[in-house]
């Protein structure tokens, strides 16, 4: 299963988290976030981590040119669209960044919202389901209603996000079978400062299922 740890800001934490078992690291490219990092900061981390780790930039309602520039300057392998990007926008990004993984994050309020997923599957590589929060776009620590997702089986891979922690991950995975998981505030001391003990505990819990 893919494990993405999001909101990375520090090179040493990134290498430690990769060694613990993360398959993807996420970098917040949304200037209003307390986890925001510049392309230069991303590059400083990316050069320290192995090639087989996915490096995902998280954007919200950014312009295509800005995304392209940060992908290039930061050395990213994937783009996560976490705002209100339309299917058409996803299609354009897909055309412009052919070798880059495109993930569309959907902030799920209700079952109706979940139906949006079907529209996006033809334009992106991966879906990410996150919890809805009225004031914040992501990294909120709010959980989804996992039982509501039991019948969610899109035709492309998907990641479960939203308030996942070492304490609740096994319960979440008892309800849903995503292709991967995404965690941020649940493995943090404070925004952008990851708690390596919690990350280690997460991987212990995941191994206990094998
Ligand atoms: O994390 C942020 O600060 C953020 C800001 C703006 C847009 C997206 C953001 N995070 C996106 C993520 O992929 C988080 O990992 C995801 O929302 C889950 O966060 P959490 O509930 O804290 O595990």
PDB file of C-alpha atoms and ligand atoms in Angstrom:
ATOM      1  CA  UNK A   1       0.000   0.000   0.000  1.00  0.00           C
ATOM      2  CA  UNK A   2       1.212   3.527  -0.789  1.00  0.00           C
ATOM      3  CA  UNK A   3       1.877   5.684   2.255  1.00  0.00           C
ATOM      4  CA  UNK A   4       2.149   9.418   1.631  1.00  0.00           C
ATOM      5  CA  UNK A   5       3.320  11.665   4.442  1.00  0.00           C
ATOM      6  CA  UNK A   6       2.324  15.221   3.619  1.00  0.00           C
ATOM      7  CA  UNK A   7       3.473  18.635   4.757  1.00  0.00           C
ATOM      8  CA  UNK A   8       7.197  17.922   4.679  1.00  0.00           C
ATOM      9  CA  UNK A   9       9.396  20.962   5.294  1.00  0.00           C
ATOM     10  CA  UNK A  10      12.724  19.617   6.581  1.00  0.00           C
ATOM     11  CA  UNK A  11      15.300  17.508   4.662  1.00  0.00           C
ATOM     12  CA  UNK A  12      16.354  15.441   7.694  1.00  0.00           C
ATOM     13  CA  UNK A  13      12.777  14.553   8.547  1.00  0.00           C
ATOM     14  CA  UNK A  14      12.139  13.622   4.914  1.00  0.00           C
ATOM     15  CA  UNK A  15      15.032  11.146   4.800  1.00  0.00           C
ATOM     16  CA  UNK A  16      14.006   9.644   8.143  1.00  0.00           C
ATOM     17  CA  UNK A  17      10.367   9.280   7.026  1.00  0.00           C
ATOM     18  CA  UNK A  18      11.472   7.662   3.740  1.00  0.00           C
ATOM     19  CA  UNK A  19      13.659   5.192   5.695  1.00  0.00           C
ATOM     20  CA  UNK A  20      10.724   4.321   7.948  1.00  0.00           C
ATOM     21  CA  UNK A  21       8.714   3.197   4.909  1.00  0.00           C
ATOM     22  CA  UNK A  22       6.897   6.127   3.280  1.00  0.00           C
ATOM     23  CA  UNK A  23       6.461   5.669  -0.459  1.00  0.00           C
ATOM     24  CA  UNK A  24       5.539   9.304  -1.118  1.00  0.00           C
ATOM     25  CA  UNK A  25       6.240  12.685   0.449  1.00  0.00           C
ATOM     26  CA  UNK A  26       3.983  15.692   0.015  1.00  0.00           C
ATOM     27  CA  UNK A  27       5.011  19.343  -0.175  1.00  0.00           C
ATOM     28  CA  UNK A  28       2.454  22.082   0.401  1.00  0.00           C
ATOM     29  CA  UNK A  29       2.700  24.700  -2.349  1.00  0.00           C
ATOM     30  CA  UNK A  30      -0.270  26.705  -1.034  1.00  0.00           C
ATOM     31  CA  UNK A  31       1.085  30.029   0.312  1.00  0.00           C
ATOM     32  CA  UNK A  32      -1.612  30.402   2.995  1.00  0.00           C
ATOM     33  CA  UNK A  33      -0.726  27.069   4.626  1.00  0.00           C
ATOM     34  CA  UNK A  34       1.482  26.938   7.738  1.00  0.00           C
ATOM     35  CA  UNK A  35       3.219  24.036   5.926  1.00  0.00           C
ATOM     36  CA  UNK A  36       4.021  26.091   2.816  1.00  0.00           C
ATOM     37  CA  UNK A  37       7.383  25.496   1.182  1.00  0.00           C
ATOM     38  CA  UNK A  38       8.975  27.203  -1.825  1.00  0.00           C
ATOM     39  CA  UNK A  39      10.384  25.380  -4.860  1.00  0.00           C
ATOM     40  CA  UNK A  40      13.879  26.029  -3.507  1.00  0.00           C
ATOM     41  CA  UNK A  41      12.981  24.402  -0.184  1.00  0.00           C
ATOM     42  CA  UNK A  42      11.377  21.466  -2.014  1.00  0.00           C
ATOM     43  CA  UNK A  43      14.501  20.988  -4.150  1.00  0.00           C
ATOM     44  CA  UNK A  44      16.655  20.928  -0.986  1.00  0.00           C
ATOM     45  CA  UNK A  45      14.555  18.014   0.321  1.00  0.00           C
ATOM     46  CA  UNK A  46      14.109  16.175  -2.992  1.00  0.00           C
ATOM     47  CA  UNK A  47      17.859  15.951  -3.610  1.00  0.00           C
ATOM     48  CA  UNK A  48      18.223  14.076  -0.290  1.00  0.00           C
ATOM     49  CA  UNK A  49      15.632  11.357  -0.824  1.00  0.00           C
ATOM     50  CA  UNK A  50      15.776   8.190  -2.954  1.00  0.00           C
ATOM     51  CA  UNK A  51      14.470   8.182  -6.546  1.00  0.00           C
ATOM     52  CA  UNK A  52      11.833   5.565  -5.776  1.00  0.00           C
ATOM     53  CA  UNK A  53       9.993   7.881  -3.375  1.00  0.00           C
ATOM     54  CA  UNK A  54       7.217   9.912  -5.021  1.00  0.00           C
ATOM     55  CA  UNK A  55       7.536  13.655  -4.512  1.00  0.00           C
ATOM     56  CA  UNK A  56       4.124  15.250  -4.665  1.00  0.00           C
ATOM     57  CA  UNK A  57       3.439  19.003  -4.759  1.00  0.00           C
ATOM     58  CA  UNK A  58       0.080  20.022  -3.300  1.00  0.00           C
ATOM     59  CA  UNK A  59      -1.610  22.983  -5.029  1.00  0.00           C
ATOM     60  CA  UNK A  60      -4.971  24.706  -4.626  1.00  0.00           C
ATOM     61  CA  UNK A  61      -6.473  26.748  -7.465  1.00  0.00           C
ATOM     62  CA  UNK A  62      -3.028  27.660  -8.813  1.00  0.00           C
ATOM     63  CA  UNK A  63      -2.307  28.660 -12.421  1.00  0.00           C
ATOM     64  CA  UNK A  64      -0.957  25.983 -14.760  1.00  0.00           C
ATOM     65  CA  UNK A  65       2.223  27.978 -15.449  1.00  0.00           C
ATOM     66  CA  UNK A  66       2.945  28.293 -11.730  1.00  0.00           C
ATOM     67  CA  UNK A  67       2.431  24.555 -11.200  1.00  0.00           C
ATOM     68  CA  UNK A  68       4.693  23.721 -14.156  1.00  0.00           C
ATOM     69  CA  UNK A  69       7.424  26.014 -12.862  1.00  0.00           C
ATOM     70  CA  UNK A  70       7.355  24.549  -9.332  1.00  0.00           C
ATOM     71  CA  UNK A  71       7.336  20.968 -10.682  1.00  0.00           C
ATOM     72  CA  UNK A  72      10.434  21.765 -12.709  1.00  0.00           C
ATOM     73  CA  UNK A  73      12.292  23.828 -10.104  1.00  0.00           C
ATOM     74  CA  UNK A  74      11.395  21.581  -7.175  1.00  0.00           C
ATOM     75  CA  UNK A  75      11.999  18.269  -8.959  1.00  0.00           C
ATOM     76  CA  UNK A  76       8.484  16.959  -8.251  1.00  0.00           C
ATOM     77  CA  UNK A  77       7.131  13.673  -9.665  1.00  0.00           C
ATOM     78  CA  UNK A  78       3.471  14.387  -8.911  1.00  0.00           C
ATOM     79  CA  UNK A  79       0.911  17.170  -8.572  1.00  0.00           C
ATOM     80  CA  UNK A  80      -2.007  17.006  -6.124  1.00  0.00           C
ATOM     81  CA  UNK A  81      -4.830  19.412  -6.975  1.00  0.00           C
ATOM     82  CA  UNK A  82      -6.495  20.201  -3.644  1.00  0.00           C
ATOM     83  CA  UNK A  83      -8.729  23.136  -4.531  1.00  0.00           C
ATOM     84  CA  UNK A  84     -11.783  23.539  -6.772  1.00  0.00           C
ATOM     85  CA  UNK A  85     -10.025  22.512  -9.979  1.00  0.00           C
ATOM     86  CA  UNK A  86     -12.469  21.472 -12.707  1.00  0.00           C
ATOM     87  CA  UNK A  87     -12.165  18.284 -14.783  1.00  0.00           C
ATOM     88  CA  UNK A  88     -11.165  20.541 -17.728  1.00  0.00           C
ATOM     89  CA  UNK A  89      -8.327  22.028 -15.667  1.00  0.00           C
ATOM     90  CA  UNK A  90      -7.164  18.513 -14.740  1.00  0.00           C
ATOM     91  CA  UNK A  91      -7.216  17.619 -18.441  1.00  0.00           C
ATOM     92  CA  UNK A  92      -5.061  20.650 -19.282  1.00  0.00           C
ATOM     93  CA  UNK A  93      -2.570  19.815 -16.536  1.00  0.00           C
ATOM     94  CA  UNK A  94      -2.492  16.232 -17.825  1.00  0.00           C
ATOM     95  CA  UNK A  95      -1.615  17.526 -21.311  1.00  0.00           C
ATOM     96  CA  UNK A  96       1.080  19.891 -20.021  1.00  0.00           C
ATOM     97  CA  UNK A  97       2.770  17.533 -17.565  1.00  0.00           C
ATOM     98  CA  UNK A  98       2.731  14.200 -19.333  1.00  0.00           C
ATOM     99  CA  UNK A  99       5.286  12.389 -17.158  1.00  0.00           C
ATOM    100  CA  UNK A 100       3.963  13.664 -13.835  1.00  0.00           C
ATOM    101  CA  UNK A 101       1.370  11.835 -11.694  1.00  0.00           C
ATOM    102  CA  UNK A 102      -1.795  13.906 -11.383  1.00  0.00           C
ATOM    103  CA  UNK A 103      -3.850  13.428  -8.217  1.00  0.00           C
ATOM    104  CA  UNK A 104      -7.198  15.121  -7.650  1.00  0.00           C
ATOM    105  CA  UNK A 105      -8.175  15.647  -4.042  1.00  0.00           C
ATOM    106  CA  UNK A 106     -11.894  15.728  -3.302  1.00  0.00           C
ATOM    107  CA  UNK A 107     -13.065  17.143   0.009  1.00  0.00           C
ATOM    108  CA  UNK A 108     -16.084  15.026   0.780  1.00  0.00           C
ATOM    109  CA  UNK A 109     -19.078  16.529   2.549  1.00  0.00           C
ATOM    110  CA  UNK A 110     -21.718  13.917   1.664  1.00  0.00           C
ATOM    111  CA  UNK A 111     -22.470  10.931  -0.538  1.00  0.00           C
ATOM    112  CA  UNK A 112     -23.530  13.348  -3.311  1.00  0.00           C
ATOM    113  CA  UNK A 113     -20.062  14.843  -3.251  1.00  0.00           C
ATOM    114  CA  UNK A 114     -18.568  11.412  -3.727  1.00  0.00           C
ATOM    115  CA  UNK A 115     -20.277  11.169  -7.112  1.00  0.00           C
ATOM    116  CA  UNK A 116     -17.866  13.832  -8.409  1.00  0.00           C
ATOM    117  CA  UNK A 117     -15.180  11.182  -8.355  1.00  0.00           C
ATOM    118  CA  UNK A 118     -16.674   9.490 -11.417  1.00  0.00           C
ATOM    119  CA  UNK A 119     -16.218  12.694 -13.446  1.00  0.00           C
ATOM    120  CA  UNK A 120     -12.523  13.024 -12.651  1.00  0.00           C
ATOM    121  CA  UNK A 121     -11.368   9.438 -13.242  1.00  0.00           C
ATOM    122  CA  UNK A 122     -10.775   9.976 -16.954  1.00  0.00           C
ATOM    123  CA  UNK A 123      -8.562  13.033 -16.410  1.00  0.00           C
ATOM    124  CA  UNK A 124      -6.259  12.101 -13.521  1.00  0.00           C
ATOM    125  CA  UNK A 125      -4.097   9.183 -12.418  1.00  0.00           C
ATOM    126  CA  UNK A 126      -5.154   8.993  -8.777  1.00  0.00           C
ATOM    127  CA  UNK A 127      -7.924  10.282  -6.524  1.00  0.00           C
ATOM    128  CA  UNK A 128      -7.448  11.394  -2.924  1.00  0.00           C
ATOM    129  CA  UNK A 129     -10.405  11.665  -0.586  1.00  0.00           C
ATOM    130  CA  UNK A 130     -10.051  14.210   2.202  1.00  0.00           C
ATOM    131  CA  UNK A 131     -12.435  15.530   4.835  1.00  0.00           C
ATOM    132  CA  UNK A 132     -14.321  18.776   4.264  1.00  0.00           C
ATOM    133  CA  UNK A 133     -13.628  21.744   6.513  1.00  0.00           C
ATOM    134  CA  UNK A 134     -15.416  25.085   5.918  1.00  0.00           C
ATOM    135  CA  UNK A 135     -12.338  27.251   6.550  1.00  0.00           C
ATOM    136  CA  UNK A 136      -9.336  25.099   5.692  1.00  0.00           C
ATOM    137  CA  UNK A 137      -8.415  23.273   2.519  1.00  0.00           C
ATOM    138  CA  UNK A 138      -6.315  20.517   4.049  1.00  0.00           C
ATOM    139  CA  UNK A 139      -4.203  19.300   6.922  1.00  0.00           C
ATOM    140  CA  UNK A 140      -7.235  19.761   9.156  1.00  0.00           C
ATOM    141  CA  UNK A 141      -7.183  16.550  11.194  1.00  0.00           C
ATOM    142  CA  UNK A 142     -10.881  16.023  10.411  1.00  0.00           C
ATOM    143  CA  UNK A 143     -11.843  12.448   9.585  1.00  0.00           C
ATOM    144  CA  UNK A 144     -14.167  11.200   6.880  1.00  0.00           C
ATOM    145  CA  UNK A 145     -17.133   8.956   7.575  1.00  0.00           C
ATOM    146  CA  UNK A 146     -15.277   5.738   6.684  1.00  0.00           C
ATOM    147  CA  UNK A 147     -18.441   3.637   6.701  1.00  0.00           C
ATOM    148  CA  UNK A 148     -19.799   5.921   3.944  1.00  0.00           C
ATOM    149  CA  UNK A 149     -16.809   4.953   1.791  1.00  0.00           C
ATOM    150  CA  UNK A 150     -17.213   1.189   2.090  1.00  0.00           C
ATOM    151  CA  UNK A 151     -18.722   0.995  -1.402  1.00  0.00           C
ATOM    152  CA  UNK A 152     -16.253   3.430  -2.977  1.00  0.00           C
ATOM    153  CA  UNK A 153     -14.419   1.521  -5.714  1.00  0.00           C
ATOM    154  CA  UNK A 154     -13.292   3.965  -8.415  1.00  0.00           C
ATOM    155  CA  UNK A 155     -11.737   2.716 -11.646  1.00  0.00           C
ATOM    156  CA  UNK A 156      -8.412   4.391 -10.819  1.00  0.00           C
ATOM    157  CA  UNK A 157      -6.247   4.123  -7.668  1.00  0.00           C
ATOM    158  CA  UNK A 158      -7.234   6.229  -4.676  1.00  0.00           C
ATOM    159  CA  UNK A 159      -5.714   7.424  -1.408  1.00  0.00           C
ATOM    160  CA  UNK A 160      -7.589   7.868   1.857  1.00  0.00           C
ATOM    161  CA  UNK A 161      -6.735  11.072   3.762  1.00  0.00           C
ATOM    162  CA  UNK A 162      -8.313  13.132   6.524  1.00  0.00           C
ATOM    163  CA  UNK A 163      -7.431  12.914  10.182  1.00  0.00           C
ATOM    164  CA  UNK A 164      -5.588   9.597   9.968  1.00  0.00           C
ATOM    165  CA  UNK A 165      -3.320   8.865  12.927  1.00  0.00           C
ATOM    166  CA  UNK A 166      -1.376   5.859  14.262  1.00  0.00           C
ATOM    167  CA  UNK A 167      -4.263   5.437  16.727  1.00  0.00           C
ATOM    168  CA  UNK A 168      -7.095   5.247  14.177  1.00  0.00           C
ATOM    169  CA  UNK A 169      -5.422   3.847  11.046  1.00  0.00           C
ATOM    170  CA  UNK A 170      -6.368   0.224  11.685  1.00  0.00           C
ATOM    171  CA  UNK A 171      -9.978   1.129  12.314  1.00  0.00           C
ATOM    172  CA  UNK A 172     -10.072   3.214   9.120  1.00  0.00           C
ATOM    173  CA  UNK A 173      -8.608   0.340   7.081  1.00  0.00           C
ATOM    174  CA  UNK A 174     -11.103  -2.086   8.555  1.00  0.00           C
ATOM    175  CA  UNK A 175     -13.832  -0.088   6.746  1.00  0.00           C
ATOM    176  CA  UNK A 176     -12.137   0.847   3.492  1.00  0.00           C
ATOM    177  CA  UNK A 177      -9.527  -0.648   1.203  1.00  0.00           C
ATOM    178  CA  UNK A 178      -7.783   2.269  -0.495  1.00  0.00           C
ATOM    179  CA  UNK A 179      -4.676   1.877  -2.656  1.00  0.00           C
ATOM    180  CA  UNK A 180      -2.864   4.147  -0.260  1.00  0.00           C
ATOM    181  CA  UNK A 181      -3.141   6.479   2.707  1.00  0.00           C
ATOM    182  CA  UNK A 182      -2.119  10.096   3.281  1.00  0.00           C
ATOM    183  CA  UNK A 183      -1.310  11.588   6.681  1.00  0.00           C
ATOM    184  CA  UNK A 184      -0.252  15.019   7.820  1.00  0.00           C
ATOM    185  CA  UNK A 185      -1.382  16.486  11.155  1.00  0.00           C
ATOM    186  CA  UNK A 186      -1.780  13.023  12.701  1.00  0.00           C
ATOM    187  CA  UNK A 187       2.004  12.560  12.617  1.00  0.00           C
ATOM    188  CA  UNK A 188       3.018  16.102  13.575  1.00  0.00           C
ATOM    189  CA  UNK A 189       4.322  17.994  16.607  1.00  0.00           C
ATOM    190  CA  UNK A 190       3.109  21.221  15.013  1.00  0.00           C
ATOM    191  CA  UNK A 191       2.319  22.162  11.394  1.00  0.00           C
ATOM    192  CA  UNK A 192       5.301  21.263   9.191  1.00  0.00           C
ATOM    193  CA  UNK A 193       7.263  19.642  12.023  1.00  0.00           C
ATOM    194  CA  UNK A 194       6.777  15.885  11.803  1.00  0.00           C
ATOM    195  CA  UNK A 195       6.831  13.615  14.823  1.00  0.00           C
ATOM    196  CA  UNK A 196       9.143  10.759  13.843  1.00  0.00           C
ATOM    197  CA  UNK A 197       7.941   8.626  16.774  1.00  0.00           C
ATOM    198  CA  UNK A 198       4.395   8.856  15.476  1.00  0.00           C
ATOM    199  CA  UNK A 199       5.542   8.027  11.947  1.00  0.00           C
ATOM    200  CA  UNK A 200       7.375   4.951  13.289  1.00  0.00           C
ATOM    201  CA  UNK A 201       4.249   3.954  15.258  1.00  0.00           C
ATOM    202  CA  UNK A 202       2.192   4.281  12.080  1.00  0.00           C
ATOM    203  CA  UNK A 203       4.431   1.826  10.212  1.00  0.00           C
ATOM    204  CA  UNK A 204       4.383  -0.593  13.163  1.00  0.00           C
ATOM    205  CA  UNK A 205       0.588  -0.576  13.019  1.00  0.00           C
ATOM    206  CA  UNK A 206       0.594  -1.117   9.260  1.00  0.00           C
ATOM    207  CA  UNK A 207       3.041  -4.030   9.560  1.00  0.00           C
ATOM    208  CA  UNK A 208       0.835  -5.646  12.206  1.00  0.00           C
ATOM    209  CA  UNK A 209      -1.776  -6.252   9.441  1.00  0.00           C
ATOM    210  CA  UNK A 210       0.628  -8.342   7.300  1.00  0.00           C
TER     211      UNK A 210
HETATM  212  O1  LIG B   1      -1.735  20.502   4.820  1.00  0.00           O
HETATM  213  C1  LIG B   1      -2.014  21.655   4.487  1.00  0.00           C
HETATM  214  O2  LIG B   1      -1.652  22.633   5.172  1.00  0.00           O
HETATM  215  C2  LIG B   1      -2.789  21.903   3.225  1.00  0.00           C
HETATM  216  C3  LIG B   1      -3.114  23.222   2.896  1.00  0.00           C
HETATM  217  C4  LIG B   1      -3.825  23.491   1.742  1.00  0.00           C
HETATM  218  C5  LIG B   1      -4.222  22.462   0.909  1.00  0.00           C
HETATM  219  C6  LIG B   1      -3.903  21.143   1.235  1.00  0.00           C
HETATM  220  C7  LIG B   1      -3.206  20.846   2.384  1.00  0.00           C
HETATM  221  N1  LIG B   1      -2.905  19.532   2.741  1.00  0.00           N
HETATM  222  C8  LIG B   1      -3.255  18.443   1.882  1.00  0.00           C
HETATM  223  C9  LIG B   1      -2.958  17.061   2.300  1.00  0.00           C
HETATM  224  O3  LIG B   1      -2.708  16.217   1.427  1.00  0.00           O
HETATM  225  C10 LIG B   1      -3.093  16.601   3.735  1.00  0.00           C
HETATM  226  O4  LIG B   1      -2.205  15.546   3.925  1.00  0.00           O
HETATM  227  C11 LIG B   1      -4.540  16.115   3.905  1.00  0.00           C
HETATM  228  O5  LIG B   1      -5.382  17.219   3.899  1.00  0.00           O
HETATM  229  C12 LIG B   1      -4.735  15.333   5.216  1.00  0.00           C
HETATM  230  O6  LIG B   1      -4.420  16.141   6.306  1.00  0.00           O
HETATM  231  P1  LIG B   1      -4.673  15.616   7.805  1.00  0.00           P
HETATM  232  O7  LIG B   1      -6.141  15.582   8.037  1.00  0.00           O
HETATM  233  O8  LIG B   1      -3.976  16.597   8.679  1.00  0.00           O
HETATM  234  O9  LIG B   1      -4.048  14.251   7.883  1.00  0.00           O
END
